[in-house]
XYZ file of C-alpha atoms in Angstrom:
710
model
C -22.162 7.602 54.468
C -22.479 11.423 53.402
C -21.518 13.732 50.749
C -18.161 15.272 49.951
C -16.729 18.877 51.001
C -16.404 22.150 48.777
C -12.674 20.103 48.215
C -14.344 17.088 47.231
C -12.872 15.270 50.238
C -15.294 12.731 52.272
C -13.942 10.817 55.904
C -16.458 8.279 56.469
C -14.951 7.671 60.271
C -15.895 4.239 61.935
C -17.108 1.593 60.321
C -18.384 -1.642 61.712
C -17.517 -5.148 61.712
C -18.762 -7.581 62.626
C -16.406 -10.890 65.151
C -17.755 -14.327 66.137
C -17.525 -15.661 69.726
C -14.103 -16.368 69.758
C -12.908 -12.287 68.835
C -11.853 -13.878 65.292
C -13.256 -11.347 62.338
C -15.597 -12.571 60.394
C -16.199 -9.375 58.480
C -17.400 -6.537 56.403
C -16.747 -6.616 53.082
C -17.631 -2.758 51.230
C -18.101 -1.072 48.328
C -18.667 3.300 47.900
C -21.340 3.784 46.065
C -20.718 7.361 44.987
C -24.139 9.447 42.936
C -23.807 12.682 41.678
C -26.426 15.074 39.780
C -24.060 15.586 35.547
C -22.117 13.032 36.760
C -21.993 8.738 36.046
C -22.898 6.512 39.046
C -19.364 4.916 40.130
C -19.067 1.464 42.409
C -15.677 1.577 44.001
C -14.663 -1.818 45.888
C -12.532 -0.979 48.853
C -9.349 -3.246 49.750
C -9.226 -5.192 46.951
C -6.651 -7.327 46.110
C -3.901 -6.885 42.954
C -3.013 -9.694 42.567
C -1.076 -11.760 39.530
C -1.234 -15.311 37.999
C -1.421 -17.977 40.090
C -0.411 -15.677 43.409
C -0.698 -16.833 46.788
C -2.669 -14.862 49.442
C -1.722 -15.677 53.090
C -2.751 -14.263 56.314
C 0.496 -11.866 56.404
C 1.124 -10.403 53.345
C -2.260 -8.880 53.414
C -1.260 -5.874 55.715
C 1.150 -4.945 53.589
C -0.987 -5.443 49.834
C -2.421 -2.294 48.684
C -5.383 -1.574 49.656
C -6.780 0.502 46.124
C -5.995 -1.292 43.015
C -8.546 -1.028 40.808
C -11.571 0.826 40.064
C -15.068 -0.038 38.279
C -15.699 2.012 35.712
C -12.906 4.580 36.246
C -9.753 5.385 37.095
C -7.380 6.712 40.622
C -4.670 8.356 40.813
C -3.109 6.814 43.914
C -2.647 4.322 45.700
C -3.975 3.357 49.461
C -2.048 2.889 52.584
C -3.270 1.369 55.814
C -1.974 1.299 59.269
C -2.866 0.253 62.865
C -2.538 -3.560 64.876
C -1.481 -6.334 63.279
C -3.849 -9.028 64.804
C -4.204 -11.862 62.271
C -6.464 -10.939 59.165
C -9.490 -12.524 57.943
C -8.512 -14.745 54.891
C -9.358 -12.965 51.745
C -12.977 -13.671 48.977
C -12.029 -14.256 45.826
C -9.497 -10.556 45.032
C -11.772 -8.848 48.067
C -9.910 -8.826 51.432
C -12.033 -8.304 54.367
C -11.722 -4.888 56.787
C -8.956 -5.376 59.631
C -10.273 -4.761 62.332
C -8.486 -0.905 63.534
C -6.446 0.004 60.350
C -7.648 3.183 57.970
C -7.901 2.842 55.089
C -7.270 5.838 52.253
C -8.525 4.733 49.281
C -6.978 7.942 46.984
C -8.648 10.242 44.545
C -11.152 8.450 42.932
C -13.080 10.157 38.700
C -16.182 10.945 38.003
C -17.509 10.998 34.604
C -19.530 13.512 34.090
C -23.110 12.475 32.470
C -24.430 13.303 28.489
C -27.166 15.436 27.691
C -30.024 13.449 24.744
C -32.541 14.981 23.267
C -34.194 13.117 21.085
C -37.451 14.185 18.632
C -39.988 11.057 17.371
C -41.374 11.338 13.731
C -42.462 9.479 10.803
C -40.775 8.773 7.331
C -43.746 11.865 6.831
C -42.423 14.474 8.993
C -45.146 14.628 11.215
C -44.573 13.868 15.341
C -45.154 10.375 16.408
C -45.324 9.997 20.429
C -43.256 7.065 21.665
C -41.532 5.801 24.927
C -37.975 5.197 25.424
C -35.130 3.782 26.738
C -31.290 3.852 26.729
C -28.995 0.675 27.432
C -25.063 1.067 28.737
C -23.609 -1.840 26.774
C -20.388 -0.176 28.235
C -21.567 -1.317 32.550
C -24.702 -2.286 31.737
C -26.906 -0.259 32.824
C -30.376 0.062 32.083
C -32.669 3.705 31.857
C -35.832 4.217 32.901
C -38.245 4.014 30.497
C -40.025 7.342 29.578
C -42.495 9.094 27.525
C -42.313 11.569 25.498
C -43.205 15.013 25.853
C -45.456 16.885 22.883
C -44.172 20.055 22.682
C -47.162 22.353 20.554
C -45.219 24.921 18.559
C -43.582 24.255 16.605
C -45.477 20.822 16.831
C -43.354 17.815 18.035
C -42.497 14.720 20.533
C -39.240 14.721 22.424
C -37.383 13.207 24.816
C -34.775 14.562 27.220
C -32.664 11.613 29.551
C -29.441 12.302 31.369
C -27.261 9.347 29.887
C -24.251 8.395 30.151
C -21.156 9.199 27.832
C -18.649 7.582 25.831
C -16.225 8.197 23.600
C -15.377 4.739 22.782
C -19.151 2.767 22.672
C -21.805 4.069 20.818
C -25.258 4.378 22.997
C -28.103 1.700 22.359
C -31.803 2.907 22.464
C -35.152 1.522 22.618
C -37.667 3.329 21.067
C -41.263 1.589 21.138
C -43.827 3.896 19.612
C -47.451 4.231 20.971
C -49.155 3.466 18.042
C -47.668 -0.039 17.725
C -50.812 -0.352 15.021
C -48.545 2.088 12.032
C -44.999 1.703 13.994
C -42.284 -0.853 14.027
C -40.527 -0.659 17.491
C -37.088 -0.263 17.064
C -33.538 0.194 18.630
C -31.005 2.568 17.032
C -27.298 3.578 18.238
C -26.572 7.290 18.695
C -22.956 8.500 20.011
C -22.826 10.113 22.970
C -19.521 11.796 24.614
C -19.028 12.058 27.851
C -21.030 16.099 28.701
C -21.634 16.043 25.812
C -25.822 17.976 24.932
C -26.556 15.416 21.093
C -29.838 16.816 20.015
C -30.758 13.798 17.872
C -34.176 13.230 15.556
C -35.341 9.607 15.682
C -37.187 8.719 12.342
C -39.682 5.847 13.851
C -40.364 3.186 10.260
C -43.627 1.994 9.808
C -44.720 -1.284 11.053
C -44.904 -2.729 6.751
C -45.453 -5.587 4.423
C -41.773 -4.605 2.596
C -41.662 -6.636 -0.591
C -39.114 -5.837 -2.654
C -38.946 -7.509 -6.195
C -36.356 -7.713 -9.140
C -37.564 -9.065 -12.641
C -35.521 -11.213 -14.929
C -35.682 -12.896 -18.024
C -35.161 -16.349 -17.894
C -32.487 -17.550 -20.516
C -33.050 -19.373 -22.694
C -30.807 -23.418 -22.531
C -28.164 -24.424 -19.585
C -26.705 -21.461 -17.843
C -24.161 -22.026 -15.025
C -24.554 -21.132 -11.501
C -22.110 -20.762 -9.046
C -22.535 -23.331 -5.706
C -25.135 -22.083 -3.648
C -26.398 -19.397 -5.943
C -30.216 -18.936 -5.971
C -30.937 -19.812 -9.673
C -33.603 -16.697 -9.822
C -30.713 -14.669 -9.998
C -29.239 -15.343 -13.276
C -30.567 -13.413 -16.869
C -31.166 -10.047 -18.361
C -33.828 -7.965 -15.982
C -36.343 -6.269 -17.393
C -37.436 -2.505 -18.044
C -41.379 -2.381 -17.517
C -42.790 -4.851 -16.163
C -46.865 -5.493 -14.645
C -46.174 -6.597 -11.261
C -49.196 -6.648 -9.459
C -50.963 -7.167 -5.927
C -54.233 -8.985 -6.117
C -57.323 -9.491 -3.375
C -56.564 -7.211 -0.067
C -58.072 -4.498 0.762
C -53.903 -3.782 2.058
C -53.281 0.462 2.258
C -50.426 1.735 -0.338
C -47.136 3.513 0.519
C -45.577 3.852 -2.224
C -42.927 6.196 -1.467
C -41.319 4.020 1.003
C -38.053 2.764 -1.171
C -35.685 -0.555 -0.588
C -32.653 1.098 -1.221
C -31.481 -0.784 -4.393
C -34.448 0.776 -6.183
C -34.418 3.839 -8.814
C -37.292 7.109 -7.892
C -39.343 5.556 -10.703
C -39.680 2.259 -10.160
C -40.378 2.399 -6.409
C -43.124 4.733 -7.344
C -44.481 3.715 -11.192
C -48.027 3.852 -10.294
C -50.572 2.483 -12.850
C -53.166 5.019 -13.088
C -56.444 3.686 -11.297
C -54.573 0.627 -9.859
C -53.392 1.316 -6.621
C -51.797 -2.368 -6.602
C -50.117 -2.082 -9.880
C -46.361 -0.701 -10.172
C -44.084 -0.813 -12.948
C -40.177 -1.590 -12.553
C -37.641 0.839 -13.308
C -34.901 0.075 -16.062
C -33.267 -2.349 -13.034
C -35.575 -4.667 -13.078
C -36.728 -3.527 -9.836
C -39.841 -2.699 -7.884
C -41.736 -2.064 -4.963
C -44.269 -2.705 -2.593
C -44.990 -1.301 0.956
C -47.860 -1.999 1.910
C -49.990 -2.046 5.776
C -51.907 -5.207 5.850
C -52.537 -8.019 8.450
C -50.029 -9.546 9.713
C -48.842 -13.230 8.768
C -50.223 -13.445 5.394
C -49.682 -14.381 2.207
C -49.830 -12.463 -0.735
C -50.236 -13.160 -4.770
C -48.794 -11.553 -7.174
C -49.156 -11.504 -10.909
C -45.663 -10.149 -12.542
C -47.045 -9.962 -16.555
C -44.350 -8.386 -19.335
C -44.303 -4.763 -20.275
C -46.801 -3.515 -22.952
C -46.263 -5.011 -25.950
C -43.752 -7.430 -24.306
C -43.180 -11.785 -25.145
C -43.539 -12.568 -21.531
C -45.552 -14.864 -19.438
C -47.480 -14.510 -16.691
C -46.152 -15.583 -14.017
C -47.639 -15.959 -9.955
C -45.865 -15.571 -7.114
C -46.833 -16.163 -3.480
C -45.540 -14.575 -0.467
C -45.454 -15.208 3.339
C -44.768 -12.108 4.933
C -44.071 -10.399 7.946
C -45.116 -6.658 9.137
C -41.699 -4.752 9.703
C -38.696 -2.783 8.951
C -36.490 -5.244 7.442
C -37.334 -5.818 3.022
C -38.171 -9.450 1.126
C -36.130 -9.988 -2.151
C -38.494 -11.654 -4.666
C -35.464 -12.228 -7.360
C -38.527 -13.542 -10.523
C -37.517 -15.410 -13.096
C -40.553 -14.114 -16.437
C -40.295 -16.879 -19.435
C -40.743 -16.321 -22.792
C -44.303 -17.088 -24.531
C -45.649 -18.057 -27.572
C -48.014 -16.692 -30.297
C -51.120 -18.763 -30.826
C -53.122 -17.289 -34.091
C -55.652 -19.351 -36.559
C -59.707 -19.631 -37.300
C -62.649 -20.508 -35.947
C -65.208 -21.729 -38.307
C -67.805 -23.969 -38.933
C -67.586 -26.717 -41.936
C -65.869 -23.322 -44.069
C -67.611 -20.499 -42.225
C -66.002 -18.480 -40.132
C -67.023 -18.546 -36.910
C -67.536 -14.425 -35.124
C -67.361 -13.324 -31.649
C -66.107 -17.451 -30.320
C -63.983 -17.373 -27.188
C -60.638 -18.686 -28.383
C -58.569 -19.711 -23.970
C -55.583 -20.876 -22.784
C -55.706 -22.541 -19.380
C -51.713 -23.318 -17.518
C -51.356 -23.748 -13.870
C -54.572 -22.120 -13.185
C -53.928 -19.425 -15.036
C -55.977 -18.564 -17.798
C -56.459 -16.177 -20.916
C -58.975 -16.201 -23.591
C -59.236 -14.037 -27.538
C -62.391 -13.563 -29.476
C -63.090 -14.050 -33.075
C -63.163 -11.134 -35.786
C -65.543 -11.151 -38.692
C -63.510 -13.520 -40.307
C -62.990 -16.099 -37.611
C -60.116 -14.977 -36.718
C -58.574 -14.739 -32.973
C -54.141 -14.379 -31.880
C -53.518 -14.911 -27.920
C -49.864 -13.850 -27.633
C -47.445 -14.443 -24.621
C -48.366 -17.657 -23.818
C -46.492 -20.354 -21.926
C -43.567 -22.503 -23.334
C -45.204 -25.617 -22.428
C -48.394 -28.150 -22.487
C -51.384 -26.247 -22.067
C -54.891 -26.402 -22.746
C -56.573 -24.691 -25.893
C -61.213 -24.539 -25.860
C -62.691 -22.992 -28.590
C -66.224 -22.530 -28.058
C -69.709 -20.361 -29.230
C -73.522 -20.985 -27.719
C -75.175 -22.976 -28.343
C -72.396 -24.441 -30.565
C -70.099 -28.522 -30.114
C -67.038 -26.439 -29.669
C -63.815 -28.819 -28.576
C -60.600 -28.369 -26.820
C -57.009 -29.696 -27.061
C -54.515 -30.913 -24.278
C -51.410 -30.576 -25.150
C -49.340 -32.817 -22.875
C -51.962 -35.754 -23.818
C -50.566 -38.051 -27.017
C -51.360 -36.383 -30.295
C -53.331 -33.566 -28.871
C -56.233 -35.665 -26.939
C -59.085 -33.467 -28.895
C -62.422 -32.897 -28.944
C -62.991 -32.565 -32.404
C -60.942 -31.048 -36.012
C -57.504 -29.384 -35.288
C -54.794 -27.875 -38.049
C -51.793 -27.012 -36.987
C -48.460 -25.673 -37.920
C -45.478 -24.016 -35.694
C -42.975 -21.841 -37.429
C -39.954 -19.587 -35.174
C -40.386 -16.652 -36.730
C -36.305 -16.445 -35.037
C -34.609 -18.080 -32.292
C -36.159 -16.144 -29.088
C -39.980 -16.209 -30.759
C -42.205 -18.798 -31.808
C -45.752 -18.824 -33.306
C -48.578 -21.388 -33.828
C -51.456 -21.448 -35.816
C -54.396 -23.471 -35.034
C -57.707 -23.612 -36.777
C -60.482 -25.059 -34.738
C -64.274 -26.310 -36.329
C -66.849 -26.556 -33.524
C -69.907 -28.013 -34.793
C -73.836 -27.917 -34.150
C -76.139 -30.153 -32.498
C -79.835 -29.916 -33.166
C -81.282 -32.373 -29.785
C -80.409 -30.134 -26.969
C -80.158 -26.776 -26.417
C -76.721 -25.771 -24.990
C -77.091 -21.975 -24.984
C -77.719 -22.009 -20.784
C -77.823 -24.748 -17.930
C -79.489 -23.671 -13.925
C -79.898 -20.469 -16.551
C -76.090 -19.743 -16.373
C -75.317 -18.615 -20.431
C -72.992 -22.206 -21.261
C -69.965 -23.051 -23.789
C -69.913 -26.646 -24.421
C -65.832 -27.530 -25.676
C -66.244 -31.598 -25.177
C -69.642 -33.439 -25.585
C -70.407 -37.282 -26.454
C -74.283 -39.112 -26.718
C -75.838 -41.542 -23.724
C -78.871 -43.501 -23.929
C -82.268 -41.620 -22.874
C -82.041 -38.430 -24.866
C -78.956 -37.492 -22.191
C -75.026 -36.503 -23.059
C -72.208 -36.150 -20.857
C -70.590 -32.444 -21.480
C -67.362 -30.671 -20.529
C -67.049 -26.573 -20.620
C -67.683 -22.867 -19.525
C -69.645 -22.038 -17.627
C -70.435 -17.058 -16.993
C -71.544 -16.238 -14.357
C -72.840 -12.921 -14.237
C -73.813 -10.824 -11.391
C -74.000 -7.339 -12.241
C -77.061 -6.414 -9.768
C -75.121 -8.652 -7.025
C -75.091 -6.446 -4.003
C -72.951 -8.852 -1.854
C -70.857 -10.867 -4.138
C -69.026 -10.250 -7.046
C -66.286 -12.464 -8.963
C -62.342 -10.358 -9.147
C -60.484 -13.456 -9.915
C -58.282 -12.122 -13.365
C -56.713 -13.085 -16.641
C -53.076 -13.561 -17.212
C -53.236 -10.349 -18.631
C -55.515 -9.164 -15.666
C -58.179 -8.592 -17.286
C -61.573 -9.583 -15.442
C -62.532 -13.237 -15.877
C -66.057 -14.524 -14.716
C -65.837 -17.830 -16.456
C -65.680 -21.019 -14.315
C -65.128 -24.739 -16.009
C -66.908 -28.191 -15.667
C -65.925 -31.420 -15.967
C -67.673 -34.742 -17.399
C -71.507 -33.557 -16.576
C -74.718 -35.872 -18.067
C -77.637 -33.523 -18.482
C -80.088 -33.869 -20.288
C -83.651 -32.042 -21.892
C -85.307 -29.360 -19.310
C -89.100 -30.022 -21.054
C -90.007 -27.881 -17.654
C -88.870 -24.683 -19.115
C -88.903 -25.786 -22.774
C -90.458 -22.923 -25.509
C -91.163 -22.131 -28.967
C -89.298 -20.460 -31.495
C -91.383 -20.560 -34.726
C -93.469 -23.712 -35.056
C -90.025 -25.700 -32.982
C -90.892 -26.642 -29.924
C -87.031 -25.600 -27.780
C -85.667 -27.550 -24.609
C -82.413 -26.276 -22.606
C -80.242 -27.868 -20.756
C -80.584 -29.199 -17.151
C -78.182 -31.395 -15.240
C -79.319 -35.293 -14.242
C -78.348 -34.482 -11.016
C -78.404 -32.000 -8.520
C -76.023 -30.260 -7.468
C -73.409 -29.948 -10.368
C -70.329 -29.966 -9.443
C -67.543 -27.106 -11.031
C -63.794 -28.158 -11.970
C -62.426 -25.799 -9.570
C -61.963 -25.467 -5.693
C -62.046 -21.829 -5.614
C -62.702 -18.719 -7.640
C -61.670 -15.809 -6.003
C -64.607 -12.912 -5.153
C -64.875 -10.116 -3.835
C -67.614 -8.542 -0.856
C -70.242 -5.719 -1.106
C -68.954 -3.202 -3.727
C -68.608 0.210 -2.964
C -67.979 2.596 -5.048
C -64.017 4.580 -3.715
C -60.916 3.088 -3.845
C -60.974 0.618 -2.328
C -63.429 -2.067 -5.531
C -64.582 -3.495 -2.410
C -65.538 -3.522 0.978
C -64.106 -8.148 1.747
C -61.724 -9.698 -0.291
C -62.956 -13.639 -0.455
C -63.170 -16.925 -2.302
C -66.070 -19.018 -3.353
C -64.311 -22.485 -2.662
C -65.392 -25.642 -1.422
C -62.353 -28.687 -0.612
C -64.410 -31.861 -0.500
C -67.406 -31.522 -3.722
C -65.491 -29.005 -5.091
C -68.020 -25.644 -6.046
C -71.514 -26.232 -7.251
C -74.632 -25.535 -9.700
C -78.006 -26.325 -7.661
C -81.468 -24.774 -6.998
C -82.070 -24.546 -3.184
C -85.538 -25.484 -1.769
C -87.764 -22.598 -2.009
C -89.800 -20.958 -4.770
C -87.760 -19.122 -5.934
C -86.266 -21.267 -9.159
C -83.419 -19.612 -9.921
C -80.085 -21.881 -10.515
C -77.571 -20.726 -8.158
C -73.683 -21.251 -8.045
C -72.914 -22.505 -4.393
C -69.817 -23.079 -1.921
C -68.098 -21.878 0.954
C -67.631 -18.405 1.309
C -63.816 -17.124 2.981
C -63.215 -13.831 3.672
C -59.123 -13.233 3.944
C -57.418 -11.880 6.431
C -56.200 -9.498 3.554
C -59.564 -7.311 4.142
C -58.083 -5.319 7.474
C -55.743 -4.201 7.411
C -54.344 -3.745 11.224
C -51.380 -4.716 12.794
C -53.115 -5.147 16.024
C -55.420 -7.427 14.785
C -55.062 -11.064 13.227
C -56.136 -14.009 11.790
C -55.047 -17.610 13.640
C -57.009 -19.331 11.476
C -56.334 -17.563 7.910
C -60.146 -16.472 6.547
C -62.992 -16.338 8.220
C -65.780 -17.618 7.049
C -69.330 -17.790 7.065
C -72.790 -19.221 8.380
C -75.533 -19.381 5.424
C -79.195 -17.279 6.421
C -80.701 -20.794 6.202
C -78.450 -22.783 8.240
C -75.049 -23.800 6.890
C -71.406 -23.383 5.441
C -72.910 -23.281 1.797
C -74.210 -20.317 0.199
C -76.114 -19.505 -3.084
C -73.609 -16.930 -3.867
C -74.653 -15.861 -7.774
C -77.966 -16.959 -8.675
C -78.164 -17.231 -12.758
C -79.888 -13.930 -13.444
C -76.881 -11.685 -11.563
C -78.572 -10.284 -8.761
C -77.620 -11.526 -5.147
C -79.786 -14.262 -3.630
C -79.445 -12.232 -0.046
C -80.568 -9.429 0.611
C -77.287 -7.038 1.169
C -78.599 -4.890 3.791
C -78.564 -8.261 6.475
C -75.356 -8.677 8.313
C -74.846 -11.875 7.998
C -72.437 -14.095 10.242
C -69.756 -15.376 10.943
C -67.759 -18.757 11.828
C -65.288 -20.748 10.732
C -64.890 -23.402 8.253
C -66.723 -26.085 10.013
C -69.737 -23.727 11.719
C -67.401 -23.213 14.945
C -66.163 -20.171 16.528
C -62.453 -18.919 15.500
C -60.196 -18.039 16.914
C -57.331 -14.700 16.318
C -54.672 -12.346 17.455
C -56.298 -9.457 19.582
C -53.214 -7.016 20.798
C -51.248 -9.791 21.074
C -53.570 -11.322 23.269
C -55.093 -14.677 21.728
C -58.718 -14.672 21.572
C -61.946 -16.228 19.802
C -65.099 -15.379 18.629
C -68.994 -16.227 20.004
C -70.723 -17.375 17.343
C -74.028 -16.652 17.619
C -73.218 -12.384 17.663
C -70.173 -11.807 15.672
C -71.511 -10.923 12.608
C -70.302 -9.268 9.216
C -71.668 -6.461 8.522
C -71.798 -4.017 4.620
C -69.228 -1.376 6.393
C -67.802 -3.322 9.093
C -66.668 -7.122 11.104
C -68.049 -6.684 14.868
C -66.806 -9.607 16.414
C -68.240 -10.989 20.155
C -64.604 -11.732 21.652
C -63.540 -13.731 24.671
C -59.869 -13.308 25.535
C -57.950 -16.019 26.783
C -54.534 -15.377 28.856
C -51.258 -17.919 30.871
C -51.162 -15.999 34.357
C -47.689 -16.306 35.301
C -46.779 -18.368 39.373
C -49.629 -20.466 38.708
C -50.443 -23.404 38.136
C -52.065 -24.914 35.320
C -54.779 -25.574 34.944
C -56.392 -22.456 37.347
C -53.968 -19.823 35.194
C -56.007 -20.152 32.747
C -57.778 -16.387 32.362
C -60.783 -16.913 30.279
C -63.055 -13.175 29.715
C -65.991 -11.845 28.119
C -64.766 -8.375 26.864
C -68.092 -8.007 24.381
C -68.241 -7.023 20.500
C -65.230 -5.294 18.858
C -65.459 -3.581 15.691
C -63.546 -3.600 12.777
C -64.267 -0.732 10.137
C -62.444 -0.043 7.021
C -60.213 -2.584 7.943
C -59.281 -0.646 11.016
C -59.295 -1.464 14.609
C -62.774 1.539 15.914
C -61.993 2.234 19.531
C -66.312 1.359 20.728
C -68.009 -1.301 18.767
C -71.564 1.099 17.522
C -73.037 -1.949 17.141
C -72.687 -3.593 20.806
C -71.897 -2.661 23.813
C -67.869 -0.787 24.195
C -66.902 -1.816 27.187
C -63.158 -0.957 29.183
C -62.068 -3.992 30.407
C -59.731 -3.816 34.242
C -58.018 -7.235 36.062
C -57.251 -7.521 38.931
C -55.539 -10.466 40.637
C -55.668 -11.726 44.093
C -53.617 -14.850 44.813
C -54.497 -17.080 47.440
C -52.217 -19.408 49.659
C -53.319 -23.888 48.824
C -54.220 -25.203 51.447
């Protein structure tokens, strides 16, 4: 309508009213919209009625009611008044009456609150500037500010935004912060106190977008402990300081300075020298893992006893999403036992023999000394399997879950309690000599036999372990760990029929010796999955990728692949774990990427009996899902899938020929499906790269055309 004068007054003059054909007033309703730079916007209703609960109005009352009875978001110093003709008044609508023809409405004094200035400076936890978009939300008025990007200040270097905001003496202003780099930084909402008319400077620390897992490690109580209703049983017990916690099978980028509020300074950054993925608990049994890795992943941790401690190793799998909040995991360690003794052939000591225990996927081993003595510490309570072996002898195994131990071979055993908390088990194992067959290797892989039974036709049924040599393999390496965190390259097999490999016999002195070969190929091993690393590196990360050799249908197998190469091979499907990648804008929907064998199919000869690679290390490997089909992933929030024929894993990068999918709004299915080829994307060092060096780099612009259906 106009602007106020120097005295703050405004006269709107005449405003129109509507009349119908019978000369009866049918409108209008009016509000005043007051706006001025530096002041909070006010919306004021003209001729608002003042009603008490249960009051009824009639037309005759309207002329005597005050016309200014309240303000939205402000106050008035006096009631308005009206004067003019006494024509019949129009009926009210809700608590607002129409302006009556011929009346004058004085709105009195209206107060406008001054706005405030809020200056935001955006930094990350390391104090570096972060470019962000931001807007505010006024919870009282329900007013949303304008989204705007921060401005770069060159001296000193900073990212800053200045905004005019409504001040309030009673409430805090909600500010939404959206970092431009959504891979590294987390969107956040903060509350800022901004008094009326004030100028406020506020530094915003933009949190990293990380997986944040906080462990509290305790000793499992011996005996029954009272648990309160709803209490997590793992929250009882004495806390364990200096326990080792190891994150396995990932190339995650670690952030050791990020700490849970309850962690003491030592626990958060007490990394083990030489291994960025291992931490030590503080005096309260707490330890933090803050790291950047692909979203929606399950991570495996090994929680191990302090140096010289009495506890058995615990494996904890944690599902995690990146963000700014910590996930707290309470873990209990159980006291282990000591198993020691001797390995003998008759009464002769066997030096260099291996004694192993196995339980729930955990394995540990010890080697006998010159007297045939061994000692295994921190062996879990309960039922374990034990194995004593030395190539080429017939070893033995003992299953504690079976009646009388169900031992293959002779075991002398005794149990000693050193005190109420510590148990020592003494077990002596007897090995045997078998002259009918050479049990030192099978298909070229070092062999240790733990169970043996003769069969007709110079055959035998055996169980045992093979060792997978990989020192010269330029693509694949075994990465499975023992219970104490050391490398473990042995793989179990069960109940395999074997015979003499006459074609590969050799002579020692005057005696012809035949190595062992399976009666049937492929020879299934006793496991469905073994952890592996892909493409060894010399940097801080030991491998370019992590994954597994697996086959859940028939098991991993030994074989002699077709062709002139007579080496034995460990065969199976190879999957690349999503934990190999650290970009939060790339997430695998299928959980893993599988490699396609160069010869076709999904089973690869990952390991050869001579420790070399079966495939050229410089050649890329085709990638697909486990069935050899395109696999799905999320790319910057879009659903995407690979084009299998043109997607490859290289030593230094993963290159995916990509199609994205999205559903267009306001268009009925199936016409709303947008399926676009965007070319090759490249992920190197775990991160999405701006262009695909091994393919065509493309920018995508989408123009939409709306058409009416005929």
